Coordinates of C-alpha atoms and ligand atoms in Angstrom, one line a residue:
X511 CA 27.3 -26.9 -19.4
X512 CA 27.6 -26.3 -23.1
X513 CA 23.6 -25.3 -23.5
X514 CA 24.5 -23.1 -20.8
X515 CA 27.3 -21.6 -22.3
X516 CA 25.8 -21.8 -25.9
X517 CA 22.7 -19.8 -24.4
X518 CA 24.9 -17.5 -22.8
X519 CA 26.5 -16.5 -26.1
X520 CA 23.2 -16.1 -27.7
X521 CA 22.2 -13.8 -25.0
X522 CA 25.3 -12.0 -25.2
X523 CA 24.7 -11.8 -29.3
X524 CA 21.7 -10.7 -29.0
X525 CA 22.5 -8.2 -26.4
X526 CA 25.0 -6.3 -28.5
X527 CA 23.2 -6.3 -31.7
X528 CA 20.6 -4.3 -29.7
X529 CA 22.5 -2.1 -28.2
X530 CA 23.8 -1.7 -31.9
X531 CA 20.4 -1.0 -32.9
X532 CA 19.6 1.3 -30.5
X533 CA 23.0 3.3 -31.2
X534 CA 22.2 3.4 -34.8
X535 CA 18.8 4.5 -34.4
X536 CA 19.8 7.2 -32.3
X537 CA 22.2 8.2 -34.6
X538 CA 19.8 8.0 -37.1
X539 CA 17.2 9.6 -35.4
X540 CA 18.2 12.5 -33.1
X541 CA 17.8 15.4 -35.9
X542 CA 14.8 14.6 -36.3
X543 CA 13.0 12.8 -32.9
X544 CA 10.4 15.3 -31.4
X545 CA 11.8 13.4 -27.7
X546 CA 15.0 14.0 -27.2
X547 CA 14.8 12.8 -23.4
X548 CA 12.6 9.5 -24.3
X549 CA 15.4 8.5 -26.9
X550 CA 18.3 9.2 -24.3
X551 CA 16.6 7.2 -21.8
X552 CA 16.3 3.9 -24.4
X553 CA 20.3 4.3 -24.9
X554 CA 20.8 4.8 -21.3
X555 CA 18.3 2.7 -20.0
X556 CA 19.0 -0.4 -22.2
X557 CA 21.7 -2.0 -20.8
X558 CA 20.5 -2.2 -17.4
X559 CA 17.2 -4.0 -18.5
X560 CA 19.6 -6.5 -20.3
X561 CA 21.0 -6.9 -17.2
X562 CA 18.1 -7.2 -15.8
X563 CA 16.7 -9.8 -17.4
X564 CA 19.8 -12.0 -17.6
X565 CA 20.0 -12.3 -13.7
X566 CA 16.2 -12.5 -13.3
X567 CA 16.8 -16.0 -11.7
X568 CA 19.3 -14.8 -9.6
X569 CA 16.5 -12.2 -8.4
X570 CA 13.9 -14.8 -8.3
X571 CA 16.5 -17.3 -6.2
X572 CA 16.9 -14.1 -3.9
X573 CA 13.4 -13.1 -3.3
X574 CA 12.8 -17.0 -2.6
X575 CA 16.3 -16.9 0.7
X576 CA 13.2 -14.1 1.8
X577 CA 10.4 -15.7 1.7
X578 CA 12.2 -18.8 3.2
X579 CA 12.0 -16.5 6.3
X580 CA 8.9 -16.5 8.5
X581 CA 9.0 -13.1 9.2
X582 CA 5.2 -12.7 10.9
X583 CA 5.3 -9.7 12.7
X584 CA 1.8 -10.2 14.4
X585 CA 3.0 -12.9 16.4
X586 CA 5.6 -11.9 19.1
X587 CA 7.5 -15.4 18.9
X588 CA 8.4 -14.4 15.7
X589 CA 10.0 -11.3 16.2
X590 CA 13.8 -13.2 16.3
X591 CA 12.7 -13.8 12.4
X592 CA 12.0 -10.2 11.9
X593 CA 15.3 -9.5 13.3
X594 CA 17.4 -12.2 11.2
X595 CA 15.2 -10.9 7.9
X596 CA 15.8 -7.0 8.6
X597 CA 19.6 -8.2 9.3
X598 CA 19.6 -10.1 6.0
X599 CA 18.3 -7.1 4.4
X600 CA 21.1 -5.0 6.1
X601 CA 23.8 -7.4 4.8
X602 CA 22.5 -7.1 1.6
X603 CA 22.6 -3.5 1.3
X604 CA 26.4 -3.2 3.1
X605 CA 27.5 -5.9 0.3
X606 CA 26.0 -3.2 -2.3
X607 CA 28.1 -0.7 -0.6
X608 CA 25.8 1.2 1.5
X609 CA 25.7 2.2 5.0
X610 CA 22.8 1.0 7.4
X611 CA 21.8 1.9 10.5
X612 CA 20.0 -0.3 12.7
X613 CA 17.8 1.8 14.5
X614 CA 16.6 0.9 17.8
X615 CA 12.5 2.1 17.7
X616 CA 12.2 1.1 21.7
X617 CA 9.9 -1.5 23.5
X618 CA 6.1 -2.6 22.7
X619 CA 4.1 -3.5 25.5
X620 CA 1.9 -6.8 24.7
X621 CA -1.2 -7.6 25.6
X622 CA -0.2 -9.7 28.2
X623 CA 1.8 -7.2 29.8
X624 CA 5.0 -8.1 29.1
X625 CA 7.5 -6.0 27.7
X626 CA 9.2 -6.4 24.2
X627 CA 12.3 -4.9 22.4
X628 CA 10.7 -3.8 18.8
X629 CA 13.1 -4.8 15.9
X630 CA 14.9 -2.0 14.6
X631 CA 14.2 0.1 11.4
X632 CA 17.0 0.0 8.7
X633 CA 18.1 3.3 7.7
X634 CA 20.7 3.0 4.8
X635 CA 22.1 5.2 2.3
X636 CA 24.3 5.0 -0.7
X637 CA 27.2 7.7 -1.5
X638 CA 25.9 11.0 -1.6
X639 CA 26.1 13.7 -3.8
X640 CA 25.4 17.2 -3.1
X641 CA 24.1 18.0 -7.2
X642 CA 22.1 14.9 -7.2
X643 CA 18.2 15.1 -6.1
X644 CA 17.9 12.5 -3.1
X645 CA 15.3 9.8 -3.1
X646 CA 14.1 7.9 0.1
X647 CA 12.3 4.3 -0.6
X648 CA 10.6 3.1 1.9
X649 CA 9.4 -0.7 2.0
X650 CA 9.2 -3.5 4.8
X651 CA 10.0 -7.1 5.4
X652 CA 7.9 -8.6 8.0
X653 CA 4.8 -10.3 6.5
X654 CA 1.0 -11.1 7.6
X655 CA 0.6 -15.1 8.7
X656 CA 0.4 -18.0 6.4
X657 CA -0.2 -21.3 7.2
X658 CA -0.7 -24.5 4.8
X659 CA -4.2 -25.6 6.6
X660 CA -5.4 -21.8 5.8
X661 CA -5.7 -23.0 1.8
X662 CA -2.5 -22.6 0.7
X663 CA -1.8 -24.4 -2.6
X664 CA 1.8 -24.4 -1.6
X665 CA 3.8 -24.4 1.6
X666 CA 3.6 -20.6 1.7
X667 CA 7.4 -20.3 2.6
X668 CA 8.6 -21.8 0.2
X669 CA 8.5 -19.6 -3.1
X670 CA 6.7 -21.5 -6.1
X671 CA 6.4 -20.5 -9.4
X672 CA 3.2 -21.7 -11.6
X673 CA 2.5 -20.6 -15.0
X674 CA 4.2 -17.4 -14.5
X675 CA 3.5 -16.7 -10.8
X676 CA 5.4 -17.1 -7.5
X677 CA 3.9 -18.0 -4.7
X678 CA 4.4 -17.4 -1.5
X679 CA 3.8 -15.0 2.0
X680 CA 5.9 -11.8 1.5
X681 CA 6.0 -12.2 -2.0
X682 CA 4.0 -9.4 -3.3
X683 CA 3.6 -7.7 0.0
X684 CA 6.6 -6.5 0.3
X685 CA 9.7 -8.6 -0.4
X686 CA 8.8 -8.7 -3.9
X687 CA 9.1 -5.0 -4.1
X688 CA 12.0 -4.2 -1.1
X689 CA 14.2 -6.5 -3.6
X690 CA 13.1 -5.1 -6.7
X691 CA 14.3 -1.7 -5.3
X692 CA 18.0 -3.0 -4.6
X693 CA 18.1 -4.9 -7.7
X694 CA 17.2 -2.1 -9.7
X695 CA 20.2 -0.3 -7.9
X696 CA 22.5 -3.3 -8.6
X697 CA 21.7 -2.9 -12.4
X698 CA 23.6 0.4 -12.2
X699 CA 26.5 -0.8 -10.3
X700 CA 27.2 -3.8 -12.2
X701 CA 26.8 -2.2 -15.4
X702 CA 29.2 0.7 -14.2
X703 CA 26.6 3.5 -14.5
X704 CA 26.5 6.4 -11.9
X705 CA 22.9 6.1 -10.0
X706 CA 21.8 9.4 -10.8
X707 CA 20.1 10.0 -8.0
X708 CA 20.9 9.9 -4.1
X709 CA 19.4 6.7 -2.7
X710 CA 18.3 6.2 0.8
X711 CA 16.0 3.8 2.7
X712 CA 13.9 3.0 5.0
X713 CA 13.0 -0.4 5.7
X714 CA 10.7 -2.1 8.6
X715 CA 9.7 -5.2 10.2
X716 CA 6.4 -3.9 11.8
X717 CA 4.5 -2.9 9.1
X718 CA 2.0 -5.7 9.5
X719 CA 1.1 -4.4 13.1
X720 CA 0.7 -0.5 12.9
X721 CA 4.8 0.3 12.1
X722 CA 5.3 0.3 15.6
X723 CA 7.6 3.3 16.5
X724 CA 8.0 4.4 12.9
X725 CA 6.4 7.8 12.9
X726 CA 8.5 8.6 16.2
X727 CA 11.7 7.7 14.3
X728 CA 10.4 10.0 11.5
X729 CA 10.1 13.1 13.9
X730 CA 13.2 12.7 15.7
X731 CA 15.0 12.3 12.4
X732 CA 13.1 14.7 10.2
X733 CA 16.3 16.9 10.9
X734 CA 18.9 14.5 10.3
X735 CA 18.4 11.7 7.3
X736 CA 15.0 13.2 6.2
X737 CA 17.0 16.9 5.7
X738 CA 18.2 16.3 2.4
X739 CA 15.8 13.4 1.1
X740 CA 13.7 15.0 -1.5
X741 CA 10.8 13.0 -2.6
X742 CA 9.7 9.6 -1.1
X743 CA 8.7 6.3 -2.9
X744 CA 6.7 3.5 -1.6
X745 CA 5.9 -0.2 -3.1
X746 CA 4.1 -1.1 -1.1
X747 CA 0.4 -1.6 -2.7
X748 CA -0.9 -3.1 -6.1
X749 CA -2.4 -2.3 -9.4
X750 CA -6.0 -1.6 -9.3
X751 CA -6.4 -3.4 -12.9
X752 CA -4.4 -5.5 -15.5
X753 CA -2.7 -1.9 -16.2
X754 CA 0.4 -0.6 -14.1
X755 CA -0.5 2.7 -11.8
X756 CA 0.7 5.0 -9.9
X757 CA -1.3 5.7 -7.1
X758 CA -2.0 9.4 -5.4
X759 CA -4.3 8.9 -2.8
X760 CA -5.5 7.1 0.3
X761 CA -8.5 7.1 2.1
X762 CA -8.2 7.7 6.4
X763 CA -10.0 5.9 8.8
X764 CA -12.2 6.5 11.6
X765 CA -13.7 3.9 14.0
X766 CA -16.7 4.3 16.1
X767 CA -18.1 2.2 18.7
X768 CA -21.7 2.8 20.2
X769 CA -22.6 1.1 23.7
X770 CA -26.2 0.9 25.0
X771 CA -26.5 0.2 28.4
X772 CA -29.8 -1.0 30.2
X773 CA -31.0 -2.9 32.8
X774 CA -28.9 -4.4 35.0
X775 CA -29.3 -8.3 33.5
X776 CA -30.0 -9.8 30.4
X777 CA -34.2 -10.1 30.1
X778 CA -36.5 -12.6 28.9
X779 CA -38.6 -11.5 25.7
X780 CA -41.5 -13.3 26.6
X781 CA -42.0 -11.9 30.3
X782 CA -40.4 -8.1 30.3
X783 CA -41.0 -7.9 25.9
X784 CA -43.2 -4.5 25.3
X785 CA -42.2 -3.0 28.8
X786 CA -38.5 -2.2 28.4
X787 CA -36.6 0.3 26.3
X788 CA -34.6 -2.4 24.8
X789 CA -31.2 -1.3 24.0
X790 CA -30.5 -3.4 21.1
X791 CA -34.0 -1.4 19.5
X792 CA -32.5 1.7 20.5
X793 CA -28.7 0.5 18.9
X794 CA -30.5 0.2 15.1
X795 CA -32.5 3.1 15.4
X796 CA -28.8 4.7 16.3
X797 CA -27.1 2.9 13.6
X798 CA -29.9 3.3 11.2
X799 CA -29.2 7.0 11.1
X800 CA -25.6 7.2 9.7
X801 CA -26.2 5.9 6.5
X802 CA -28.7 5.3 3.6
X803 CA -29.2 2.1 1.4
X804 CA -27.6 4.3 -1.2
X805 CA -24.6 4.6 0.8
X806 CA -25.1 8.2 1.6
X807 CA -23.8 9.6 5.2
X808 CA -26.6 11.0 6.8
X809 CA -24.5 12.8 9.7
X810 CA -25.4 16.4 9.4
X811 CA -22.0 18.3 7.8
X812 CA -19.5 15.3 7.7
X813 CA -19.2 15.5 4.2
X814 CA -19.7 19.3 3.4
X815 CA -16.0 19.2 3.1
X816 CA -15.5 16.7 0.1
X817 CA -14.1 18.5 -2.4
X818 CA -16.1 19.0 -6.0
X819 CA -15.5 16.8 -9.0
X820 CA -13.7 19.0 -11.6
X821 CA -13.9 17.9 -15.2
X822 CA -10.2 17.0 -15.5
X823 CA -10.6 15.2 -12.8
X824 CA -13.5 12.9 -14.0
X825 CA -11.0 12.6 -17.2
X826 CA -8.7 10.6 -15.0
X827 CA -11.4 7.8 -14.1
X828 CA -12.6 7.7 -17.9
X829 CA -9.3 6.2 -18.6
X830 CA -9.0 3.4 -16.1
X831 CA -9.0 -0.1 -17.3
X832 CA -11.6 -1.3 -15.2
X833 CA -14.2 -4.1 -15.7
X834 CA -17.6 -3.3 -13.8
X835 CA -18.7 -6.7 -15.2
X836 CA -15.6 -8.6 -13.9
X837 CA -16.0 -6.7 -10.1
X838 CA -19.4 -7.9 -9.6
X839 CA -18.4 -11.5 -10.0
X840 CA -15.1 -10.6 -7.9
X841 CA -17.3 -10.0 -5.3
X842 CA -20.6 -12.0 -6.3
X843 CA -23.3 -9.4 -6.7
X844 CA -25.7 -8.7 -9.3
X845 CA -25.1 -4.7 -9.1
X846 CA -23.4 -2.0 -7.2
X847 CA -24.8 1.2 -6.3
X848 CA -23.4 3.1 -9.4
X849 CA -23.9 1.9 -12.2
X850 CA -20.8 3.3 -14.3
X851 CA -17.5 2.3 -13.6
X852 CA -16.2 6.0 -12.8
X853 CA -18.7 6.5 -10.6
X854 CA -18.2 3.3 -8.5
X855 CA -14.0 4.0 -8.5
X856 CA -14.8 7.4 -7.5
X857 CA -17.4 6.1 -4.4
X858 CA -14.3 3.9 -3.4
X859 CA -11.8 6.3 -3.5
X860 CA -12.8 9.8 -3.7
X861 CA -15.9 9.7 -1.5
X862 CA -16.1 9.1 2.3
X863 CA -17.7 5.8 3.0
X864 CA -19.4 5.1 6.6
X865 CA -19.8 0.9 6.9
X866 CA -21.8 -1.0 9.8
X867 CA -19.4 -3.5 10.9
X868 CA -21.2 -5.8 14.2
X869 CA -22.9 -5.3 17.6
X870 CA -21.1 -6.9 20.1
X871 CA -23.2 -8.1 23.3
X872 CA -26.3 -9.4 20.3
X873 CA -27.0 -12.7 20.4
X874 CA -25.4 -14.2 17.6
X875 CA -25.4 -18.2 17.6
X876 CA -27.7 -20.5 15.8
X877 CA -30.8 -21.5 17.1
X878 CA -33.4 -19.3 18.7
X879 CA -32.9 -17.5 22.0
X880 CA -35.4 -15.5 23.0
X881 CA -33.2 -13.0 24.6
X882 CA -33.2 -9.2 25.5
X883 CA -29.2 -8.7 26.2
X884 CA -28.9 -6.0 28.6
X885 CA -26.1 -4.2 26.9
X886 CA -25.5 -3.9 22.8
X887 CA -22.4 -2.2 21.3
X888 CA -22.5 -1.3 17.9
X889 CA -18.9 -0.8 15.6
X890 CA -18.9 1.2 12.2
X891 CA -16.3 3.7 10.6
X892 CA -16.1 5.8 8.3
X893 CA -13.0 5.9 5.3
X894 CA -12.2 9.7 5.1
X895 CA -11.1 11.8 2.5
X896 CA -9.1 14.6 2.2
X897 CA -10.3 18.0 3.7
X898 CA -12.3 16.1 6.1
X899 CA -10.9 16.9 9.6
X900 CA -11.1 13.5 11.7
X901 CA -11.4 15.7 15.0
X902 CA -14.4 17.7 13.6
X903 CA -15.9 14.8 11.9
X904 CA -15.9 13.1 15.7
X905 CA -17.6 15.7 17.1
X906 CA -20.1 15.8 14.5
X907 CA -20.6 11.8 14.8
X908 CA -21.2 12.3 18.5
X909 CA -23.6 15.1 18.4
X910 CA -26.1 13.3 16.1
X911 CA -26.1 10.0 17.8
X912 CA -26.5 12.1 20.4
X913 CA -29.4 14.2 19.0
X914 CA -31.3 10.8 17.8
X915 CA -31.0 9.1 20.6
X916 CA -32.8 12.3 22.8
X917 CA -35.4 11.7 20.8
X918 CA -36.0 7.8 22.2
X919 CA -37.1 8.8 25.7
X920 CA -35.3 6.0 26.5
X921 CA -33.6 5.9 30.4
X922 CA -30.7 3.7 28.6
X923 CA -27.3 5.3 28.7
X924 CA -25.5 5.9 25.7
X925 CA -21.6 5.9 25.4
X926 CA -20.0 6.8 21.8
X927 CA -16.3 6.4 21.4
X928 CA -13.8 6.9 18.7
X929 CA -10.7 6.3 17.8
X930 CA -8.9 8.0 15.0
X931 CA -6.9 5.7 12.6
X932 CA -5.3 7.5 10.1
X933 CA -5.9 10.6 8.2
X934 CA -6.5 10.6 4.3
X935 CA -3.5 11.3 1.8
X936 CA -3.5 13.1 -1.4
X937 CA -0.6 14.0 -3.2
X938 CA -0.1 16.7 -6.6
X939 CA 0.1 15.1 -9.7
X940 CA 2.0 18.0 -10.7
X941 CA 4.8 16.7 -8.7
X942 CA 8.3 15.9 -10.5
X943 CA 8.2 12.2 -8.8
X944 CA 4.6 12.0 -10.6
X945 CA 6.0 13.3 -14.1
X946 CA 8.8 10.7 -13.5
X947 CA 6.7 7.9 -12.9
X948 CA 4.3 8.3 -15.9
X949 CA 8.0 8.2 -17.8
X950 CA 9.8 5.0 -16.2
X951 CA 6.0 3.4 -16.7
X952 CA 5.5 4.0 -20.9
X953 CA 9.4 3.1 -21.0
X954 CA 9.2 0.1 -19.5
X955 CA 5.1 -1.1 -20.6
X956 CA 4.6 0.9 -23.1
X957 CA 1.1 2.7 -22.1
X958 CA 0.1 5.8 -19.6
X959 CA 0.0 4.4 -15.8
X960 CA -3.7 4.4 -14.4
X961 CA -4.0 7.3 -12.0
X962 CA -5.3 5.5 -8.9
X963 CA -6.0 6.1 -5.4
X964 CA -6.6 3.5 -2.5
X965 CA -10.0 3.4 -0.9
X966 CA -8.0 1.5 1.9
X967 CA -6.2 3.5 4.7
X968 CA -2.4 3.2 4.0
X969 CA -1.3 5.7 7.2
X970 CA 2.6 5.4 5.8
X971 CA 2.2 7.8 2.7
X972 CA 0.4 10.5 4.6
X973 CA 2.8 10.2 7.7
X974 CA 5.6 10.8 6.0
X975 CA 3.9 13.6 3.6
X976 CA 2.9 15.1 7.3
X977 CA 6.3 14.9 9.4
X978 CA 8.6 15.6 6.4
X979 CA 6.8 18.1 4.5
X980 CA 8.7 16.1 1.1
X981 CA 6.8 15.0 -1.7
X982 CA 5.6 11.1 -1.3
X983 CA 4.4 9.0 -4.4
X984 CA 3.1 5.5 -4.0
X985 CA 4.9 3.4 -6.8
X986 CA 3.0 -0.4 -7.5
X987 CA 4.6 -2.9 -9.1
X988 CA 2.5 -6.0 -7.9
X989 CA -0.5 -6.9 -9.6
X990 CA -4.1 -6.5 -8.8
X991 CA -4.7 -10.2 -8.2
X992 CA -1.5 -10.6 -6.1
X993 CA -4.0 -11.6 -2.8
X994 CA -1.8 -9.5 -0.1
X995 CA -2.6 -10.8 2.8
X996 CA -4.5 -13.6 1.7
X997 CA -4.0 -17.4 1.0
X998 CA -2.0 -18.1 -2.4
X999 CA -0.5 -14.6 -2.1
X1000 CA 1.8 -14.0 -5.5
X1001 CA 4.0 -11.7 -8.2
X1002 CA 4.0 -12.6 -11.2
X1003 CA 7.6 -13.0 -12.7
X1004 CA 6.9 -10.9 -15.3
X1005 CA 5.8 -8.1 -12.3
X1006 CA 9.0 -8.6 -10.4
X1007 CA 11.2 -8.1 -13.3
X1008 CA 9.5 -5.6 -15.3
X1009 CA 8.9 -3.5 -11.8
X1010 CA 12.5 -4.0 -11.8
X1011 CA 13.5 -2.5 -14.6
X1012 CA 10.3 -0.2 -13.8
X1013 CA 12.4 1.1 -10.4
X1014 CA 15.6 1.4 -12.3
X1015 CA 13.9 3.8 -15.5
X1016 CA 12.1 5.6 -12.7
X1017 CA 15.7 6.6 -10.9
X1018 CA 16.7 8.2 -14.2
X1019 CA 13.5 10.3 -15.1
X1020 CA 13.5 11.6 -11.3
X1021 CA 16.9 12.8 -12.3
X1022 CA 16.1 14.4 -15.5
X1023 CA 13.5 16.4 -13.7
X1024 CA 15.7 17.7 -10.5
Ligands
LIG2201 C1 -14.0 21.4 7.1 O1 -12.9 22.3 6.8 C2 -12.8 23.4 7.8 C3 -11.7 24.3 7.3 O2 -10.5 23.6 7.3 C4 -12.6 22.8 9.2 O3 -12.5 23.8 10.1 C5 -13.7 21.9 9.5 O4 -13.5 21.2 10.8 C6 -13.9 20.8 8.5 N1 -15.1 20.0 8.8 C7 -15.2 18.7 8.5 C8 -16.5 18.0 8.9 O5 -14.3 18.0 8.1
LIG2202 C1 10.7 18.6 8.8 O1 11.8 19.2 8.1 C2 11.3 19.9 7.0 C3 12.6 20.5 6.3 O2 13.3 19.4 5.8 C4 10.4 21.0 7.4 O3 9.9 21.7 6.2 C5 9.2 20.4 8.1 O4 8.4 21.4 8.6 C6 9.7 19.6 9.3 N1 8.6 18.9 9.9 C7 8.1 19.2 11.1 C8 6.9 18.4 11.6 O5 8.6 20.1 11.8
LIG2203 ZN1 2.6 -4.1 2.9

């Protein structure tokens, strides 16, 4: 009790005299600072990082009640989790004084047939104010599986921290973030400041499989709680390197599959081999088309749209923090195509990328069959940027394969499909939310953000970009070794509480701007 209390005092010491600093500095310094709005943001700004870090175990104990909660959205059995951890969220966020609404998102059909009711989507929002600008952050609480006998380290429910890092499924991706976002807003309230913004959310439990319903809830709503919003956040990706970022674009997705269909039963090589058109033959020479071994697409016009490199652009990659050296063990290979680390940043996120991915139907066990499989389906995509048009870029796909393979002779019949996953997303840098980010970061790090893009397809950011027409910004706070979706998933505490303070810095710039 009396360490407690003794440490308490300390705290509390120490707290004052640097708000006393801080006063007299900017007493000291106002004639003469060339930054007026960086120096009001340390005075404004300070006590909510104090209080900040003096409840960071209260945070931590918080985010470890959510990760206590099995909220595995890919598995239907689970859904009454996603319900009690979206319900949790909602209690938390009436206790703050907001208002939620639970909003019902309708029923997902399973594979199986049945019917389900989807969990709802929380859409909250704190007191309004018409002179305020009006932010919407968007994050989710259902999570990817975990279990133990995967290679966990730890039970993956139960949050654990080592050397500085909590583990744990949800930690990073996204309950890590969803309650970095409220707790940023708590450090207003309990330090009596005004939020100077407007705060609304959106939060899911579907994420994980597709945001079932979400983009319909968008539309119907666009008129109604997206009216007013004016600029859209998501947490819900990572650094790219040991620097924080703020991330601008995504790549889109499509996905193709190619079926060859020939004789009517699988064949054996030694008595039909050198007399049929084999279809698995004809599948390579197909799939052999799309690509070189330097990665290029070789589908006539795909990529005429990919916009040129400008010079301030290539600026933006000089600056990343990026160890070529470090990625090759990452991913155990003695080089990559590039050989500069711009250049193999900008192939993963600025370039369109078309990747082989299996042939169903090919024999694929050990041993040595000596078969000719009757029927060969081969599955590749390709990441999209922006300007490419998926539709267009379809129709091209389809052509070609269907030009190469009129040149096999061959009495196989060829069916190519597609289906469109999502569509790239880029967003202006110009942007007050961007300006405001690249503040809140130096304030709270101390250094620029990293100007990244994902060469992943996050469909959330352009959606909303899409149906709302607002400006969207993706805001990381989790590390680039956080393993999302992977076994030992984790934030670091330092992550959590600095992308705390990170979220509550970043409400105050976006206000300056507006
Ligand atoms: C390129 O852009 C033009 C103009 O927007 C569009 O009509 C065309 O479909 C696009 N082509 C591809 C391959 O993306
Ligand atoms: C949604 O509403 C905004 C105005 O808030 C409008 O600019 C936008 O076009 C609307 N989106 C659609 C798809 O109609
Ligand atoms: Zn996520």
């Amino acid at each position: 009790m009396s360490f407690f209390y003794l440490s308490n005092r300390i705290i509390f010491c120490f707290s004052t005299m640097t708000k006393l600093i801080v006063v007299t500095f900017l007493l000291f310094h106002t004639s003469t600072s060339s930054s007026p709005s960086s120096l009001g943001s340390a005075a404004m700004l300070e006590p909510l990082f104090q209080y900040i870090d003096d409840h960071q175990n209260q945070f931590i104990q918080r985010l470890k009640e959510w990760v206590a909660v099995n909220s595995d959205s890919g598995d239907p059995t689970k859904w009454g989790e996603v319900e009690r951890m979206l319900k949790m969220t909602a209690d938390m966020i009436e206790k703050m004084g907001g208002t939620v609404e639970l909003a019902d998102v309708g029923t997902h059909q399973l594979p199986s047939g049945e019917t389900m009711q989807l969990p709802p989507v929380i859409l909250a929002e704190f007191a309004r104010d018409p002179k305020k600008a009006t932010l919407c952050i968007y994050g989710h609480v259902d999570v990817q599986p975990a279990k133990m006998e995967d290679g966990w380290v730890t039970d993956p429910f139960i949050l654990t921290e080592i050397k500085g890092n909590m583990f744990g499924r949800g930690a990073t991706d996204n309950k890590g973030p969803v309650l970095a976002w409220l707790h940023a807003i708590e450090s207003y309230q309990a330090t009596q400041k005004e939020i100077p913004v407007n705060i609304k959310l959106i939060i899911e439990g579907m994420e994980e499989m597709g945001s079932f319903g979400l983009l319909e809830l968008t539309r119907k709503r666009n008129d109604s709680f997206f009216a007013d919003v004016n600029f859209i956040v998501i947490s819900d990706n990572v650094w790219a390197t040991l620097n924080p970022a703020l991330t601008y674009g995504t790549r889109g997705s499509s996905y193709f599959s190619v079926e060859v269909d020939g004789p009517k039963l699988d064949l054996h090589s030694g008595v039909y081999g050198g007399s049929i058109h084999e279809p698995m033959t004809d599948l390579i020479t197909l799939l052999g088309s799309l690509v070189n071994h330097k990665g290029k697409i070789l589908v006539t016009g795909v990529t005429d749209n990919v916009t040129v490199l400008t010079e301030d652009e290539r600026k933006t990659y000089d600056k990343i923090n990026f160890d070529l050296e470090e990625m090759k063990n990452v991913v155990g290979v003695k080089k990559f195509i590039q050989d500069t680390k711009e250049d193999v940043l900008m192939a993963r996120w600025r370039y369109p990328s078309l990747s082989i991915h299996g042939i169903q139907g090919a024999f694929s066990d050990p041993g040595t069959k000596t078969v000719i499989p009757r029927k060969v389906t081969g599955k590749f995509s390709i990441r999209q940027v922006p300007n490419m048009d998926p539709t267009d870029v379809e129709r091209k796909v389809k052509e070609h394969l269907g030009q190469v393979f009129s040149t096999l002779n061959s009495p196989n019949r060829l069916k190519v499909t597609a289906t469109v996953g999502a569509k790239p997303w880029m967003a202006n840098l110009g942007d007050p939310q961007y300006v405001a980010g690249k503040r809140a970061v130096k304030n709270v790090f101390g250094v620029e953000p990293e100007l990244i893009r994902e060469g992943s397809t996050i469909p959330i950011a352009q959606n909303f970009q899409e149906e709302t027409g607002k400006s969207v910004m993706m805001l990381p706070i989790g590390g680039h070794d956080d393993g999302e979706h992977s076994q030992n998933e984790k934030i670091s505490r330092n992550n959590y509480i600095k992308g705390t303070k990170l979220f509550a810095a970043y409400f105050y710039e976006l206000s300056l701007l507006h």
